[in-house]
Amino acid sequence: MQEVCFLIGRGGAVLHADASDSPAALPDTRARWEAIWAHREELEVIAHSHPVGPSAFSAEDESTMSAIDSALGRAVRYCVVAPRTTIARTGDGPTETVTPEPWWAHLLRLASGMHGRR
Ligand SMILES: [Zn+2]
């Protein structure tokens, strides 16, 4: 399994995707940052998977999220796709469970290796 990151634009379009080689980490990469910057006008959601949970933002996630928001000058919506739920947060708002899940949540689980292990 691996953590996977999607950049999502208007209409649920996947603008960029990349994967780590770990089920529990997704290091910042220059390539992802360049994709965020290149797509900054149309970027709506930054989503990543937690193939082994939890369905929560990690402390590292939170520092990355605030760094991206301050670099872009606006609050992006962030999602974590865990095995059973997708959560989201925008800016300092509450963390909410997303129902129904966006179409790409299934794709993110599939790319992360979350299917086929039940
Ligand atoms: Zn995370």
PDB file of C-alpha atoms and ligand atoms in Angstrom:
ATOM      1  CA  MET A   1       0.000   0.000   0.000  1.00  0.00           C
ATOM      2  CA  GLN A   2       1.025   3.570  -0.494  1.00  0.00           C
ATOM      3  CA  GLU A   3      -0.193   7.062   0.254  1.00  0.00           C
ATOM      4  CA  VAL A   4      -1.400   8.813  -2.878  1.00  0.00           C
ATOM      5  CA  CYS A   5      -2.087  12.511  -3.437  1.00  0.00           C
ATOM      6  CA  PHE A   6      -4.553  14.031  -5.928  1.00  0.00           C
ATOM      7  CA  LEU A   7      -4.959  17.669  -6.860  1.00  0.00           C
ATOM      8  CA  ILE A   8      -8.625  18.187  -7.765  1.00  0.00           C
ATOM      9  CA  GLY A   9      -9.966  21.014  -9.893  1.00  0.00           C
ATOM     10  CA  ARG A  10     -13.362  22.262 -10.938  1.00  0.00           C
ATOM     11  CA  GLY A  11     -15.885  19.574 -11.727  1.00  0.00           C
ATOM     12  CA  GLY A  12     -13.867  16.944  -9.892  1.00  0.00           C
ATOM     13  CA  ALA A  13     -11.101  16.824 -12.487  1.00  0.00           C
ATOM     14  CA  VAL A  14      -7.894  15.168 -11.361  1.00  0.00           C
ATOM     15  CA  LEU A  15      -5.226  17.733 -12.202  1.00  0.00           C
ATOM     16  CA  HIS A  16      -2.253  15.840 -10.809  1.00  0.00           C
ATOM     17  CA  ALA A  17      -1.521  12.606  -8.987  1.00  0.00           C
ATOM     18  CA  ASP A  18       1.524  11.231  -7.258  1.00  0.00           C
ATOM     19  CA  ALA A  19       2.308   8.441  -4.855  1.00  0.00           C
ATOM     20  CA  SER A  20       4.745   7.760  -2.058  1.00  0.00           C
ATOM     21  CA  ASP A  21       6.320   4.401  -1.400  1.00  0.00           C
ATOM     22  CA  SER A  22       4.951   4.217   2.135  1.00  0.00           C
ATOM     23  CA  PRO A  23       1.510   3.390   3.593  1.00  0.00           C
ATOM     24  CA  ALA A  24       2.007   5.970   6.339  1.00  0.00           C
ATOM     25  CA  ALA A  25       3.853   8.919   4.859  1.00  0.00           C
ATOM     26  CA  LEU A  26       3.644  11.281   1.927  1.00  0.00           C
ATOM     27  CA  PRO A  27       6.736  13.448   1.847  1.00  0.00           C
ATOM     28  CA  ASP A  28       6.486  16.866   0.274  1.00  0.00           C
ATOM     29  CA  THR A  29       8.027  16.834  -3.159  1.00  0.00           C
ATOM     30  CA  ARG A  30       9.150  19.589  -5.426  1.00  0.00           C
ATOM     31  CA  ALA A  31       7.123  18.053  -8.269  1.00  0.00           C
ATOM     32  CA  ARG A  32       3.907  18.231  -6.226  1.00  0.00           C
ATOM     33  CA  TRP A  33       4.576  21.776  -5.151  1.00  0.00           C
ATOM     34  CA  GLU A  34       5.194  22.788  -8.768  1.00  0.00           C
ATOM     35  CA  ALA A  35       1.909  21.129  -9.753  1.00  0.00           C
ATOM     36  CA  ILE A  36       0.071  22.984  -6.969  1.00  0.00           C
ATOM     37  CA  TRP A  37       1.522  26.254  -8.156  1.00  0.00           C
ATOM     38  CA  ALA A  38       0.886  25.565 -11.845  1.00  0.00           C
ATOM     39  CA  HIS A  39      -2.776  24.681 -11.144  1.00  0.00           C
ATOM     40  CA  ARG A  40      -3.357  27.261  -8.402  1.00  0.00           C
ATOM     41  CA  GLU A  41      -6.151  29.091 -10.274  1.00  0.00           C
ATOM     42  CA  GLU A  42      -8.318  26.018 -10.755  1.00  0.00           C
ATOM     43  CA  LEU A  43      -7.244  24.020  -7.717  1.00  0.00           C
ATOM     44  CA  GLU A  44     -10.160  23.284  -5.384  1.00  0.00           C
ATOM     45  CA  VAL A  45      -9.188  20.265  -3.315  1.00  0.00           C
ATOM     46  CA  ILE A  46      -5.953  18.593  -2.248  1.00  0.00           C
ATOM     47  CA  ALA A  47      -6.692  15.020  -1.250  1.00  0.00           C
ATOM     48  CA  HIS A  48      -4.472  12.245   0.005  1.00  0.00           C
ATOM     49  CA  SER A  49      -5.004   8.761   1.283  1.00  0.00           C
ATOM     50  CA  HIS A  50      -4.333   7.171   4.652  1.00  0.00           C
ATOM     51  CA  PRO A  51      -4.393   3.524   3.572  1.00  0.00           C
ATOM     52  CA  VAL A  52      -3.953   2.278   7.126  1.00  0.00           C
ATOM     53  CA  GLY A  53      -5.901   5.160   8.709  1.00  0.00           C
ATOM     54  CA  PRO A  54      -6.573   7.115  10.726  1.00  0.00           C
ATOM     55  CA  SER A  55      -9.413   9.203   9.309  1.00  0.00           C
ATOM     56  CA  ALA A  56      -7.836  12.368  10.696  1.00  0.00           C
ATOM     57  CA  PHE A  57      -5.317  14.964   9.637  1.00  0.00           C
ATOM     58  CA  SER A  58      -1.863  14.311  11.073  1.00  0.00           C
ATOM     59  CA  ALA A  59       0.230  17.045  12.663  1.00  0.00           C
ATOM     60  CA  GLU A  60       2.435  16.932   9.570  1.00  0.00           C
ATOM     61  CA  ASP A  61      -0.648  17.246   7.349  1.00  0.00           C
ATOM     62  CA  GLU A  62      -1.740  20.327   9.297  1.00  0.00           C
ATOM     63  CA  SER A  63       1.597  22.097   8.907  1.00  0.00           C
ATOM     64  CA  THR A  64       1.678  21.296   5.184  1.00  0.00           C
ATOM     65  CA  MET A  65      -1.908  22.559   4.799  1.00  0.00           C
ATOM     66  CA  SER A  66      -1.205  25.882   6.465  1.00  0.00           C
ATOM     67  CA  ALA A  67       2.003  26.319   4.460  1.00  0.00           C
ATOM     68  CA  ILE A  68       0.119  25.772   1.187  1.00  0.00           C
ATOM     69  CA  ASP A  69      -2.725  28.097   2.230  1.00  0.00           C
ATOM     70  CA  SER A  70      -0.347  30.888   3.108  1.00  0.00           C
ATOM     71  CA  ALA A  71       1.630  30.402  -0.111  1.00  0.00           C
ATOM     72  CA  LEU A  72      -1.546  30.550  -2.222  1.00  0.00           C
ATOM     73  CA  GLY A  73      -3.145  33.321  -0.168  1.00  0.00           C
ATOM     74  CA  ARG A  74      -6.420  31.438   0.213  1.00  0.00           C
ATOM     75  CA  ALA A  75      -7.856  28.422   1.993  1.00  0.00           C
ATOM     76  CA  VAL A  76      -7.820  25.265  -0.121  1.00  0.00           C
ATOM     77  CA  ARG A  77     -10.102  22.373   0.816  1.00  0.00           C
ATOM     78  CA  TYR A  78      -8.183  19.360   2.105  1.00  0.00           C
ATOM     79  CA  CYS A  79      -9.382  15.779   2.187  1.00  0.00           C
ATOM     80  CA  VAL A  80      -8.051  12.599   3.715  1.00  0.00           C
ATOM     81  CA  VAL A  81      -9.408   9.371   2.258  1.00  0.00           C
ATOM     82  CA  ALA A  82      -9.178   6.586   4.848  1.00  0.00           C
ATOM     83  CA  PRO A  83     -10.341   2.993   4.363  1.00  0.00           C
ATOM     84  CA  ARG A  84     -13.942   3.714   5.391  1.00  0.00           C
ATOM     85  CA  THR A  85     -14.434   7.464   5.359  1.00  0.00           C
ATOM     86  CA  THR A  86     -13.380  10.644   3.663  1.00  0.00           C
ATOM     87  CA  ILE A  87     -12.891  13.728   5.806  1.00  0.00           C
ATOM     88  CA  ALA A  88     -12.415  17.323   4.736  1.00  0.00           C
ATOM     89  CA  ARG A  89     -11.508  20.693   6.127  1.00  0.00           C
ATOM     90  CA  THR A  90     -11.202  24.194   4.706  1.00  0.00           C
ATOM     91  CA  GLY A  91      -9.114  26.793   6.496  1.00  0.00           C
ATOM     92  CA  ASP A  92      -9.821  26.933  10.215  1.00  0.00           C
ATOM     93  CA  GLY A  93     -13.221  25.333   9.728  1.00  0.00           C
ATOM     94  CA  PRO A  94     -14.400  22.109  11.309  1.00  0.00           C
ATOM     95  CA  THR A  95     -13.302  18.710  10.068  1.00  0.00           C
ATOM     96  CA  GLU A  96     -16.297  17.060   8.455  1.00  0.00           C
ATOM     97  CA  THR A  97     -17.110  13.640   7.063  1.00  0.00           C
ATOM     98  CA  VAL A  98     -17.837  13.883   3.354  1.00  0.00           C
ATOM     99  CA  THR A  99     -21.044  12.105   2.284  1.00  0.00           C
ATOM    100  CA  PRO A 100     -21.600  11.128  -0.380  1.00  0.00           C
ATOM    101  CA  GLU A 101     -17.961  10.689  -1.183  1.00  0.00           C
ATOM    102  CA  PRO A 102     -16.600  12.343  -4.312  1.00  0.00           C
ATOM    103  CA  TRP A 103     -16.113   9.989  -7.264  1.00  0.00           C
ATOM    104  CA  TRP A 104     -12.332  10.174  -7.002  1.00  0.00           C
ATOM    105  CA  ALA A 105     -12.280   8.821  -3.440  1.00  0.00           C
ATOM    106  CA  HIS A 106     -12.712   5.342  -4.914  1.00  0.00           C
ATOM    107  CA  LEU A 107      -9.908   5.937  -7.376  1.00  0.00           C
ATOM    108  CA  LEU A 108      -7.644   7.178  -4.590  1.00  0.00           C
ATOM    109  CA  ARG A 109      -8.371   4.041  -2.549  1.00  0.00           C
ATOM    110  CA  LEU A 110      -7.706   1.843  -5.541  1.00  0.00           C
ATOM    111  CA  ALA A 111      -4.415   3.594  -6.330  1.00  0.00           C
ATOM    112  CA  SER A 112      -3.430   3.274  -2.668  1.00  0.00           C
ATOM    113  CA  GLY A 113      -3.971  -0.470  -2.627  1.00  0.00           C
ATOM    114  CA  MET A 114      -6.890  -0.263  -0.189  1.00  0.00           C
ATOM    115  CA  HIS A 115      -9.142  -2.557  -2.197  1.00  0.00           C
ATOM    116  CA  GLY A 116      -8.807  -6.311  -2.260  1.00  0.00           C
ATOM    117  CA  ARG A 117      -7.615  -6.757   1.289  1.00  0.00           C
ATOM    118  CA  ARG A 118     -10.938  -7.476   3.006  1.00  0.00           C
TER     119      ARG A 118
HETATM  120 ZN    ZN B   1      -1.889  12.551   5.938  1.00  0.00          ZN
END
